[in-house]
mmCIF file of C-alpha atoms in Angstrom:
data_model
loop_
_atom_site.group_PDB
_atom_site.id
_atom_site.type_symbol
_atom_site.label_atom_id
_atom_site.label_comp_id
_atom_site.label_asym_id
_atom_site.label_seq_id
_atom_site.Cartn_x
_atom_site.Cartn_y
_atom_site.Cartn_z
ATOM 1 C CA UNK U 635 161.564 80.513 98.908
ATOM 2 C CA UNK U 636 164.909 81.625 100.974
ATOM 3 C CA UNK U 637 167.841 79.309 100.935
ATOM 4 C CA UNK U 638 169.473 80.189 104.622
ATOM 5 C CA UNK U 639 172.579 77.555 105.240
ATOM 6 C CA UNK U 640 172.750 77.687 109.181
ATOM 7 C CA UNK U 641 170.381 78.534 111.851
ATOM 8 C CA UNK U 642 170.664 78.760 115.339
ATOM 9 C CA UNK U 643 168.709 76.396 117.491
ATOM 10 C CA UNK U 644 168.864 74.683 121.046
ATOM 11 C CA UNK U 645 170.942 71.130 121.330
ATOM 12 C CA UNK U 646 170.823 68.362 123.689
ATOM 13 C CA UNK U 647 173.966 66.232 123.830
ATOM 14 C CA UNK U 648 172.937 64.414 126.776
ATOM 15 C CA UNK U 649 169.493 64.579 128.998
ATOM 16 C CA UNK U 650 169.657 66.215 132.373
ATOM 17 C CA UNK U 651 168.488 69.493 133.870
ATOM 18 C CA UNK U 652 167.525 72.632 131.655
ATOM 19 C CA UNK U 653 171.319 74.012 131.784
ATOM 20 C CA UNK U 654 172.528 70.981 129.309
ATOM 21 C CA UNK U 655 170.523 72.364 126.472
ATOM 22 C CA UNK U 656 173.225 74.643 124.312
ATOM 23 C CA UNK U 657 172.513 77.288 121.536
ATOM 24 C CA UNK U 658 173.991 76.084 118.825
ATOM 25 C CA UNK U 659 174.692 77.350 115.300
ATOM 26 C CA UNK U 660 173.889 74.587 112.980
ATOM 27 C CA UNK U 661 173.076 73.492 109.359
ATOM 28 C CA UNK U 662 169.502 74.055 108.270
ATOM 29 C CA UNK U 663 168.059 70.073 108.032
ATOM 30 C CA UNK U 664 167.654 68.984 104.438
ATOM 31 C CA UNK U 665 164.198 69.267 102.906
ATOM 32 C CA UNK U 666 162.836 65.343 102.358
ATOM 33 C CA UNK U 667 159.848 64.203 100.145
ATOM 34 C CA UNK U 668 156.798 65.266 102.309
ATOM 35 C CA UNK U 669 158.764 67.599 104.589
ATOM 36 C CA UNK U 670 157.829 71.267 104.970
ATOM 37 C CA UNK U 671 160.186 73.566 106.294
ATOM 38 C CA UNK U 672 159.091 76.290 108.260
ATOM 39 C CA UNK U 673 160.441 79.760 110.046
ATOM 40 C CA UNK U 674 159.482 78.843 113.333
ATOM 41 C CA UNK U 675 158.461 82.012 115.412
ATOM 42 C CA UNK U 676 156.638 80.816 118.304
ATOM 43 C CA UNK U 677 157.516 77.387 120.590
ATOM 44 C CA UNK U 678 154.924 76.396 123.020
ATOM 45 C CA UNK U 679 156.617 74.864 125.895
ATOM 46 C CA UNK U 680 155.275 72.055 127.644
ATOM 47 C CA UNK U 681 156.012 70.270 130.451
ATOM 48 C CA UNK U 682 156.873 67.114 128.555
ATOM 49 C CA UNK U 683 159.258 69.046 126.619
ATOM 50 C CA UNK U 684 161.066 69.405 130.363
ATOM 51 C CA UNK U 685 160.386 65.715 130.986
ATOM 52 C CA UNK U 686 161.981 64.653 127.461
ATOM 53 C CA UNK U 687 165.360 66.951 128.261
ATOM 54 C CA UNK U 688 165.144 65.040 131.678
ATOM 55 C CA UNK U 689 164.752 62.062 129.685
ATOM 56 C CA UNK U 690 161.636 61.399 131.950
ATOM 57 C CA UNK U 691 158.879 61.435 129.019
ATOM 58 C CA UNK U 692 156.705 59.045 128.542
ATOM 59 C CA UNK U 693 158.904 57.889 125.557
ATOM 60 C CA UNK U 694 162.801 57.704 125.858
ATOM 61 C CA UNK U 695 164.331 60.565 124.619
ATOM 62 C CA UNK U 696 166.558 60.090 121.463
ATOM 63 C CA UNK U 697 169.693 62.434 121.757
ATOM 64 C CA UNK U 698 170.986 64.576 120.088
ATOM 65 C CA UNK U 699 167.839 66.501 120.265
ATOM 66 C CA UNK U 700 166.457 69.748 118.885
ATOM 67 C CA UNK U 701 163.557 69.715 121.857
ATOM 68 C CA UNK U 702 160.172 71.590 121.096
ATOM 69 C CA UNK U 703 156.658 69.301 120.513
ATOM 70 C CA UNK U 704 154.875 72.329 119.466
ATOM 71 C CA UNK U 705 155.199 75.531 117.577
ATOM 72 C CA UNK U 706 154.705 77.529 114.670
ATOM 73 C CA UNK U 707 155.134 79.526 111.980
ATOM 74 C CA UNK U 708 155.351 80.525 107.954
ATOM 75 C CA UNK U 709 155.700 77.806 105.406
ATOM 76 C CA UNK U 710 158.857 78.690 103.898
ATOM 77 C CA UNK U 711 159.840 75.623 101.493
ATOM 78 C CA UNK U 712 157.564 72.563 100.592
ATOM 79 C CA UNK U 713 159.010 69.220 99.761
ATOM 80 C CA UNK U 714 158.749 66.971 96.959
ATOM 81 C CA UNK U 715 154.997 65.794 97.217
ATOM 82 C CA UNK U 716 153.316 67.974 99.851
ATOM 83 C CA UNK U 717 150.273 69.702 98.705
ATOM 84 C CA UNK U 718 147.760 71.879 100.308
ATOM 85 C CA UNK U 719 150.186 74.103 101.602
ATOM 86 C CA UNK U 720 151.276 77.369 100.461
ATOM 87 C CA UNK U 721 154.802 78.990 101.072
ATOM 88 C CA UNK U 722 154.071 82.074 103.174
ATOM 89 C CA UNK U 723 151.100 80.301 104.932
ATOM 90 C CA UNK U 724 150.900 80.755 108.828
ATOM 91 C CA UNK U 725 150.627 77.005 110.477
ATOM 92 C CA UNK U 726 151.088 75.345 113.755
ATOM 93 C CA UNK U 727 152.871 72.071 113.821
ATOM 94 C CA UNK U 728 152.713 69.216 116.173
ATOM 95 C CA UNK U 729 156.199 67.483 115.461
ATOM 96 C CA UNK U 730 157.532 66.108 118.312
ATOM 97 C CA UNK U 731 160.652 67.571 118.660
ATOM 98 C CA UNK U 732 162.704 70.214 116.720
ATOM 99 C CA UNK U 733 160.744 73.479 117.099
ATOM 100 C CA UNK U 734 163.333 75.575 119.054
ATOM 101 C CA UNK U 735 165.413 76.489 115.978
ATOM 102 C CA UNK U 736 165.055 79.137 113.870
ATOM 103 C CA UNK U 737 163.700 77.028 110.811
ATOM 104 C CA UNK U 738 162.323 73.227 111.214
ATOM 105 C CA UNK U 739 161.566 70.703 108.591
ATOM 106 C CA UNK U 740 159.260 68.317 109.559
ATOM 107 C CA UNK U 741 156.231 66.024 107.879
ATOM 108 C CA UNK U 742 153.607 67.669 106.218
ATOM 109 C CA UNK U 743 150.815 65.728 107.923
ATOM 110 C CA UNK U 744 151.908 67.388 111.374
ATOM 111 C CA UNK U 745 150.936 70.966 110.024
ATOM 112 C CA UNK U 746 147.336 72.211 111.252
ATOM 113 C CA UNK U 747 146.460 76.022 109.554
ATOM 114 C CA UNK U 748 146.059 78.173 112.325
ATOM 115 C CA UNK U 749 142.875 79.468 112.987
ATOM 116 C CA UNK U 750 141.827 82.417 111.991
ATOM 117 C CA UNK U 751 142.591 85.455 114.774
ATOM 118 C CA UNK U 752 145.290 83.895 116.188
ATOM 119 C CA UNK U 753 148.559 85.262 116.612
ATOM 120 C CA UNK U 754 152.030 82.739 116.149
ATOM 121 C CA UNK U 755 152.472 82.813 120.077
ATOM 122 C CA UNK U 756 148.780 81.911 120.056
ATOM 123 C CA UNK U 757 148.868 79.820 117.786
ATOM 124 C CA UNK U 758 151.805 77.586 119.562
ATOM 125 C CA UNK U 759 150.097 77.408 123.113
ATOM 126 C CA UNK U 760 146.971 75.956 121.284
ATOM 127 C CA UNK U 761 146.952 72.214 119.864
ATOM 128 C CA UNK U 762 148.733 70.124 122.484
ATOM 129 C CA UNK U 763 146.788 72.147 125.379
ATOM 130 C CA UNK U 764 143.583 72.470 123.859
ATOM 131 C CA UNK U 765 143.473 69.027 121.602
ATOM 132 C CA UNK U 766 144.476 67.238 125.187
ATOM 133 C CA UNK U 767 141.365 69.559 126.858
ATOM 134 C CA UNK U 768 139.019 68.285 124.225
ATOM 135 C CA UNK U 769 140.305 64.579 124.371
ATOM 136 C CA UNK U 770 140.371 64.378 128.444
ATOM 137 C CA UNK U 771 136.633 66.166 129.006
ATOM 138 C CA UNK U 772 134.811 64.557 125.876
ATOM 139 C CA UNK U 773 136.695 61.782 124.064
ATOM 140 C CA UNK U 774 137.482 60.142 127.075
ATOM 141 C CA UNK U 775 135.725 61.748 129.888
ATOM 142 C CA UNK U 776 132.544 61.461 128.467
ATOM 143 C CA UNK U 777 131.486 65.005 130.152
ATOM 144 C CA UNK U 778 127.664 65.793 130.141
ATOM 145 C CA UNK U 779 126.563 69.488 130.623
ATOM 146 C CA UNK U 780 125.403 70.287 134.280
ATOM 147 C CA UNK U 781 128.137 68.080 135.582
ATOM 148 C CA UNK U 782 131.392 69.446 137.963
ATOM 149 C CA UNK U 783 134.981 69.255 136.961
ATOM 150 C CA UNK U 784 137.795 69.420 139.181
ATOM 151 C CA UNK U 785 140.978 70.683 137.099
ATOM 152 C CA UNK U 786 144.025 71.187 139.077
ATOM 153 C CA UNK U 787 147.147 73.291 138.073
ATOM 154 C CA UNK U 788 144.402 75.409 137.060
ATOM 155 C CA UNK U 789 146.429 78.422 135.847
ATOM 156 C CA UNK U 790 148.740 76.715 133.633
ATOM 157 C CA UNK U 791 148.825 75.764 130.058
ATOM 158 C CA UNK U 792 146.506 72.474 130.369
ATOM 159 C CA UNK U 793 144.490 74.294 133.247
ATOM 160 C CA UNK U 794 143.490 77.479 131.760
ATOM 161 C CA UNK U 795 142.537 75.018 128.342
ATOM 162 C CA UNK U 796 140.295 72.475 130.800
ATOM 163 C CA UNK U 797 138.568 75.358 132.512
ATOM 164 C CA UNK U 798 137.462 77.110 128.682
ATOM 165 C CA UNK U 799 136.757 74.287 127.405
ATOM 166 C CA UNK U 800 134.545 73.331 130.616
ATOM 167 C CA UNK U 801 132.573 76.107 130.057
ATOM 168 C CA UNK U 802 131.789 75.696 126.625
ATOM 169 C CA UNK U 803 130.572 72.138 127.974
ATOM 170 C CA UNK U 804 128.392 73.686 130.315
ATOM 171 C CA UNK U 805 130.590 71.957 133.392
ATOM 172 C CA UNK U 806 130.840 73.143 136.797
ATOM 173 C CA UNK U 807 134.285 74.305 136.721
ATOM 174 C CA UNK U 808 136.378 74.073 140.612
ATOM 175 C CA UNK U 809 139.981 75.425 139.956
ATOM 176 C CA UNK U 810 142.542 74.483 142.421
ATOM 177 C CA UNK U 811 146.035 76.063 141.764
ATOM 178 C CA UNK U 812 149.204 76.981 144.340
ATOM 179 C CA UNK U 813 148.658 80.972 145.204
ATOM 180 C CA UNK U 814 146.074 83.558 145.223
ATOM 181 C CA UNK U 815 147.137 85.148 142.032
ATOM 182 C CA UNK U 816 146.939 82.089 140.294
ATOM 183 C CA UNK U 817 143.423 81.547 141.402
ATOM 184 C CA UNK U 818 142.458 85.085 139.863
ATOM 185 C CA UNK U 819 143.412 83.932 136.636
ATOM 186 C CA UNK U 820 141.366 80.721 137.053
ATOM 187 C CA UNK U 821 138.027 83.216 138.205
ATOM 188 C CA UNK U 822 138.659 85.384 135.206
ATOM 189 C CA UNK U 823 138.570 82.494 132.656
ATOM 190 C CA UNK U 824 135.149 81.579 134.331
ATOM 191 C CA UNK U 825 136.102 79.186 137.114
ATOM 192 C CA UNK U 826 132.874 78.877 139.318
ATOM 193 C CA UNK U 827 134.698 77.605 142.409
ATOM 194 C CA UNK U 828 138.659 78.406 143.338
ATOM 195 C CA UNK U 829 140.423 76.672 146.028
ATOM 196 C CA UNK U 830 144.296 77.147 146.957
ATOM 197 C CA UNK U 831 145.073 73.751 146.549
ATOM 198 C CA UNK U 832 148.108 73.099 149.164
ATOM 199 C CA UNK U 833 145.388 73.909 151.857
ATOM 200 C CA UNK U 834 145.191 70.940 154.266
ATOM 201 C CA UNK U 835 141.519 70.510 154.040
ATOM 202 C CA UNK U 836 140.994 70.316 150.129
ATOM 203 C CA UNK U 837 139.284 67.686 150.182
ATOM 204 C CA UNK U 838 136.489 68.510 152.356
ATOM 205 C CA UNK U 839 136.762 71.852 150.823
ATOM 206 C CA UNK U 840 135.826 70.348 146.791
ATOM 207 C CA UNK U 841 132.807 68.220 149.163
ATOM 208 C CA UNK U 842 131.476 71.392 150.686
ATOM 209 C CA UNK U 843 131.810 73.193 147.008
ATOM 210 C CA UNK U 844 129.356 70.006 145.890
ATOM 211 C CA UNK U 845 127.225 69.918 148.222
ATOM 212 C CA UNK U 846 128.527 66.891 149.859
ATOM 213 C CA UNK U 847 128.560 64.820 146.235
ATOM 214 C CA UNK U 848 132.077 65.461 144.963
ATOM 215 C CA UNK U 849 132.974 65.909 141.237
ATOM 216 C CA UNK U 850 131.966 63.797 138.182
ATOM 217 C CA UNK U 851 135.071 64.802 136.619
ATOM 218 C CA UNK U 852 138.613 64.776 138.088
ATOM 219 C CA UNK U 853 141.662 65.969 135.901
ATOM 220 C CA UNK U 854 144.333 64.830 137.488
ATOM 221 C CA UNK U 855 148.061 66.140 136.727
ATOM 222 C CA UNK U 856 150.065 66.051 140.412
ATOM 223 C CA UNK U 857 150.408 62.596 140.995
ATOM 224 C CA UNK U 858 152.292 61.075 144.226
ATOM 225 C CA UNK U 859 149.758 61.479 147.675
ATOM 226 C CA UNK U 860 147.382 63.535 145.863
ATOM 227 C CA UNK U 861 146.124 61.041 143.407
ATOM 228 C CA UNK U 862 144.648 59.256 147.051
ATOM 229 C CA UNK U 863 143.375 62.776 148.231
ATOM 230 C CA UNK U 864 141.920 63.103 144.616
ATOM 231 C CA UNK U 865 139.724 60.121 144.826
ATOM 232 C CA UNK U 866 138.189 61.155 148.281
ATOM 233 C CA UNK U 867 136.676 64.206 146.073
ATOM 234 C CA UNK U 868 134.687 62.288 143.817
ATOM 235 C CA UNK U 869 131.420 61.741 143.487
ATOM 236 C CA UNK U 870 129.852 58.217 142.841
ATOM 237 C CA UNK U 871 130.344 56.905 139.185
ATOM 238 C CA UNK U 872 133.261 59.791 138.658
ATOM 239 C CA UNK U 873 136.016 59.529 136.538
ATOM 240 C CA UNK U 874 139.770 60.254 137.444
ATOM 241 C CA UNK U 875 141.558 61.706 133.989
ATOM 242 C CA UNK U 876 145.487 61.143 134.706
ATOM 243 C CA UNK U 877 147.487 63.663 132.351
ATOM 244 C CA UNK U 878 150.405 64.075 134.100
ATOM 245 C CA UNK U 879 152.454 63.619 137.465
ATOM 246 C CA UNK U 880 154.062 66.885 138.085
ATOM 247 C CA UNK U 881 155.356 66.222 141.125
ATOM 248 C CA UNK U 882 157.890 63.391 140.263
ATOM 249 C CA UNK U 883 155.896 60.465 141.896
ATOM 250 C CA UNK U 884 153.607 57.930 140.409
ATOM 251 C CA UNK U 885 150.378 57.981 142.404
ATOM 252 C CA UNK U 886 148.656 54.913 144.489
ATOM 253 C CA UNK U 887 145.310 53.621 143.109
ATOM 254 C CA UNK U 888 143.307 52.205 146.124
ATOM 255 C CA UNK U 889 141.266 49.490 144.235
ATOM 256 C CA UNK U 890 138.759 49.968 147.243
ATOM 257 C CA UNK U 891 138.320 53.171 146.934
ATOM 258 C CA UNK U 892 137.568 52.464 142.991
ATOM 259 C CA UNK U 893 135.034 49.705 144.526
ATOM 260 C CA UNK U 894 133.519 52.015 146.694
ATOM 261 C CA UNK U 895 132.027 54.483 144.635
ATOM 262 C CA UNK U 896 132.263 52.796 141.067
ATOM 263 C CA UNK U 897 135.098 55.002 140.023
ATOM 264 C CA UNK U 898 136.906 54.924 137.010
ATOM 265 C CA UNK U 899 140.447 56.222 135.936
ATOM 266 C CA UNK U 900 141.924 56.413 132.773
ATOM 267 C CA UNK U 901 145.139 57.939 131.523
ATOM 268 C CA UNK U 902 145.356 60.352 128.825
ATOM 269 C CA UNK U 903 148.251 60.856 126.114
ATOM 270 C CA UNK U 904 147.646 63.381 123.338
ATOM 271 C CA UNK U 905 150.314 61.629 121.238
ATOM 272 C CA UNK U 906 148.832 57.856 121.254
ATOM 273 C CA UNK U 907 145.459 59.624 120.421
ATOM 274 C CA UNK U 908 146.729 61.404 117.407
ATOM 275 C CA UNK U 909 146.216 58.122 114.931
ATOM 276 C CA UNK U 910 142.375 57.450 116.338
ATOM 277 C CA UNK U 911 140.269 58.298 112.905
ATOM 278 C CA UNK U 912 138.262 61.412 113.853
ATOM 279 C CA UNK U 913 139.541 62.170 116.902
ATOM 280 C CA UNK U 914 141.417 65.187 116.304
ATOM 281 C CA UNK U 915 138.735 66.099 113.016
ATOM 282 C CA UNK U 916 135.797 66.005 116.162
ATOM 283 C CA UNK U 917 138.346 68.741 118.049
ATOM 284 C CA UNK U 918 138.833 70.878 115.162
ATOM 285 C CA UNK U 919 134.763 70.798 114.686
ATOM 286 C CA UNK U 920 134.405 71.619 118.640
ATOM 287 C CA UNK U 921 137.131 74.398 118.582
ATOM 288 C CA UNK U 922 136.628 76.343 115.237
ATOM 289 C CA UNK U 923 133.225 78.288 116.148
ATOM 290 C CA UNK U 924 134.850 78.510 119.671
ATOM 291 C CA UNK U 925 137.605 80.428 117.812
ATOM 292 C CA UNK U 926 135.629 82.661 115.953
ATOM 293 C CA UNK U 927 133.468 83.948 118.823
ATOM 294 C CA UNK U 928 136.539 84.566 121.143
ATOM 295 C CA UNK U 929 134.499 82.028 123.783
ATOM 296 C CA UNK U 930 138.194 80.446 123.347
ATOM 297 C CA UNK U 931 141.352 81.562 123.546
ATOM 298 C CA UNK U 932 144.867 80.493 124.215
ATOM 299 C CA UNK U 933 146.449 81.633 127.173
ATOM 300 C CA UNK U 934 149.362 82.631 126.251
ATOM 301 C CA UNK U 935 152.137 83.262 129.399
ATOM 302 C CA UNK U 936 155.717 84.553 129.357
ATOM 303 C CA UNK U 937 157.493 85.147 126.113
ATOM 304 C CA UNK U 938 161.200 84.133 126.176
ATOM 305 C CA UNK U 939 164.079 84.241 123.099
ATOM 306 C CA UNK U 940 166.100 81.309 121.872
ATOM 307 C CA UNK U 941 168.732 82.378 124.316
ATOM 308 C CA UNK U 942 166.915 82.155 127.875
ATOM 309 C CA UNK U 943 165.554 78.533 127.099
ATOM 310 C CA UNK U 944 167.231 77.212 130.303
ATOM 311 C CA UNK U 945 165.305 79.953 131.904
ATOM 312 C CA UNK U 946 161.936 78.930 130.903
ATOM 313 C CA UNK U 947 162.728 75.484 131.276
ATOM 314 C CA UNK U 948 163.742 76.370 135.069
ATOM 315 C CA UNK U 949 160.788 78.817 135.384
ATOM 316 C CA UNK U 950 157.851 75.521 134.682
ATOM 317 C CA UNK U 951 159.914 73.534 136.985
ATOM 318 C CA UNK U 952 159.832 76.030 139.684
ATOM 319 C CA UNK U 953 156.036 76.443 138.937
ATOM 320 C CA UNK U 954 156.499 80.293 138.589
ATOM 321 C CA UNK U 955 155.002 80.700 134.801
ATOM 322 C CA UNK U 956 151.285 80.685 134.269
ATOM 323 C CA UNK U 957 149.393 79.811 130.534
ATOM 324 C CA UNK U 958 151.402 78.556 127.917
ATOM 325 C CA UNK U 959 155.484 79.656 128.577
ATOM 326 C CA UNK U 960 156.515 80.247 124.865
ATOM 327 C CA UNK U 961 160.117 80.787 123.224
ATOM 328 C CA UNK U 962 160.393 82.891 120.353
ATOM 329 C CA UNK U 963 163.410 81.972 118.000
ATOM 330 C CA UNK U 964 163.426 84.428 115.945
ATOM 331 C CA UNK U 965 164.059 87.250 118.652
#
């Protein structure tokens, strides 16, 4: 067990843009009953951690804040009560907030072990990417093998997780994403169709790719005029997963177009599905063979230190970063 005082770690006085969040030198948090703290190596950065500096997430953002949902790292102290730990023991951690420090303390019943194989950057890109994968195509989606799934932002953190996962359903997998090299990365993870999806004629492109049918399966993360454009694509009885609305703008759902082709459309949110008994037991299940065989694996992006956090923040905004943008703190 070390006994560090300070650590260095990004702060948010106030929400706004990426260039409010300061490095900092502060005191290491105290250790609580149930707490673990951990030396954090490896932040996966998602774009809700840009929404919650923004104080656009989902939830209201509580300043001052330590921002990171995801990350991980060695056990390095356990707290009164926590069992089935070990100090030393690699783990990932889905806290909420506080991973881009140098050490984090947070409750024991957010640690997962990492799987076996997995390196600390891989290990952060994994659970919010992969557990939202799992709950959008099966706990939710209801996905059946020899049906087509349309995941868009395909060579991000969330798209490169659909599009494995799809496979290992036995989906047809179309990948739309914004350039040419992005659309390589989508073919190489085993995307059967890829479509540059700022092309004016998407969605009679997806049609032609189904034979005229459209998609059973719709993962839906631009929001604005493409959630309209996204409902043309599918076929009857589909199903519209919302994750996200990357471009700013809440999308318009035509309750004719729902009428029209019995569609249905259901939001997804990894955190309000973290309680559900079994839920995230069924994922673990799914992924751990997955694991092992290397049929999965996180996609793991750019690597940035504590210091250019602004920079990565800027870099998802700018959609110039592809698989899972992680900071590494202890750099």
């Amino acid at each position: 067990m070390t006994n560090p005082s300070t650590m260095r770690a990004i702060w948010v006085e106030q929400i706004g843009e990426p260039e409010t969040m300061q490095l900092r030198e502060l005191p290491i948090p105290a250790l609580k009953p149930g707490f673990v703290r951990l030396k954090v190596d490896a932040v996966g950065i998602n774009f809700a951690d840009v929404l919650a500096v923004q104080g656009k997430y989902l939830t209201p953002t509580q300043t001052p804040l330590i921002p990171g949902m995801e990350f991980a790292g060695t056990v390095d102290a356990l707290g009164e009560g926590v069992s089935g730990f070990t100090v030393g023991q690699a783990v990932a951690c889905l806290g909420g907030r506080g991973g881009l420090a140098e050490y984090a303390t947070v409750p024991a019943q957010t640690l997962v072990p990492v799987p076996e194989g997995l390196n600390s950057a891989e290990a952060a890109a994994f659970p919010v990417s992969y557990y939202t994968a799992y709950i959008t195509l099966v706990t939710l989606g209801h996905a059946q093998p020899g049906e087509t799934v349309l995941v868009q932002g395909a060579a991000g953190a969330l798209g490169t997780a659909l599009i494995q996962v799809g496979r290992a359903l036995n989906l047809t997998v179309i990948a739309l994403a914004s350039t040419e090299d992005k659309l390589k990365i989508a073919s190489d993870l085993g995307a059967h169709v890829t479509l540059l999806s700022e092309r004016s004629d998407i969605v009679d492109a997806v049609k032609e790719a189904t034979g005229g049918k459209g998609v059973n399966l719709l993962v839906e993360i631009t929001g604005g005029e493409m959630v309209q454009k996204s409902l043309r694509m599918m076929a009857n009885r589909g199903r519209v997963l919302i994750v996200g609305a990357a471009s700013g703008e809440d999308g318009k759902v035509s309750s004719t177009a729902l009428m029209k082709k019995n569609l249905s459309v259901t939001g997804v949110w990894l955190t309000s599905m973290m309680g559900e008994p079994g839920v995230i037991e069924d994922a673990v299940a799914f992924f751990t063979p997955l694991l092992k065989s290397g049929q999965i694996r996180p996609q793991v992006g750019k690597t940035y230190s504590l210091e250019q956090s602004a920079a990565a923040f800027r870099d998802i905004l700018g959609r110039k970063t592809t698989g899972k943008v992680v900071i590494e703190p202890q750099r």
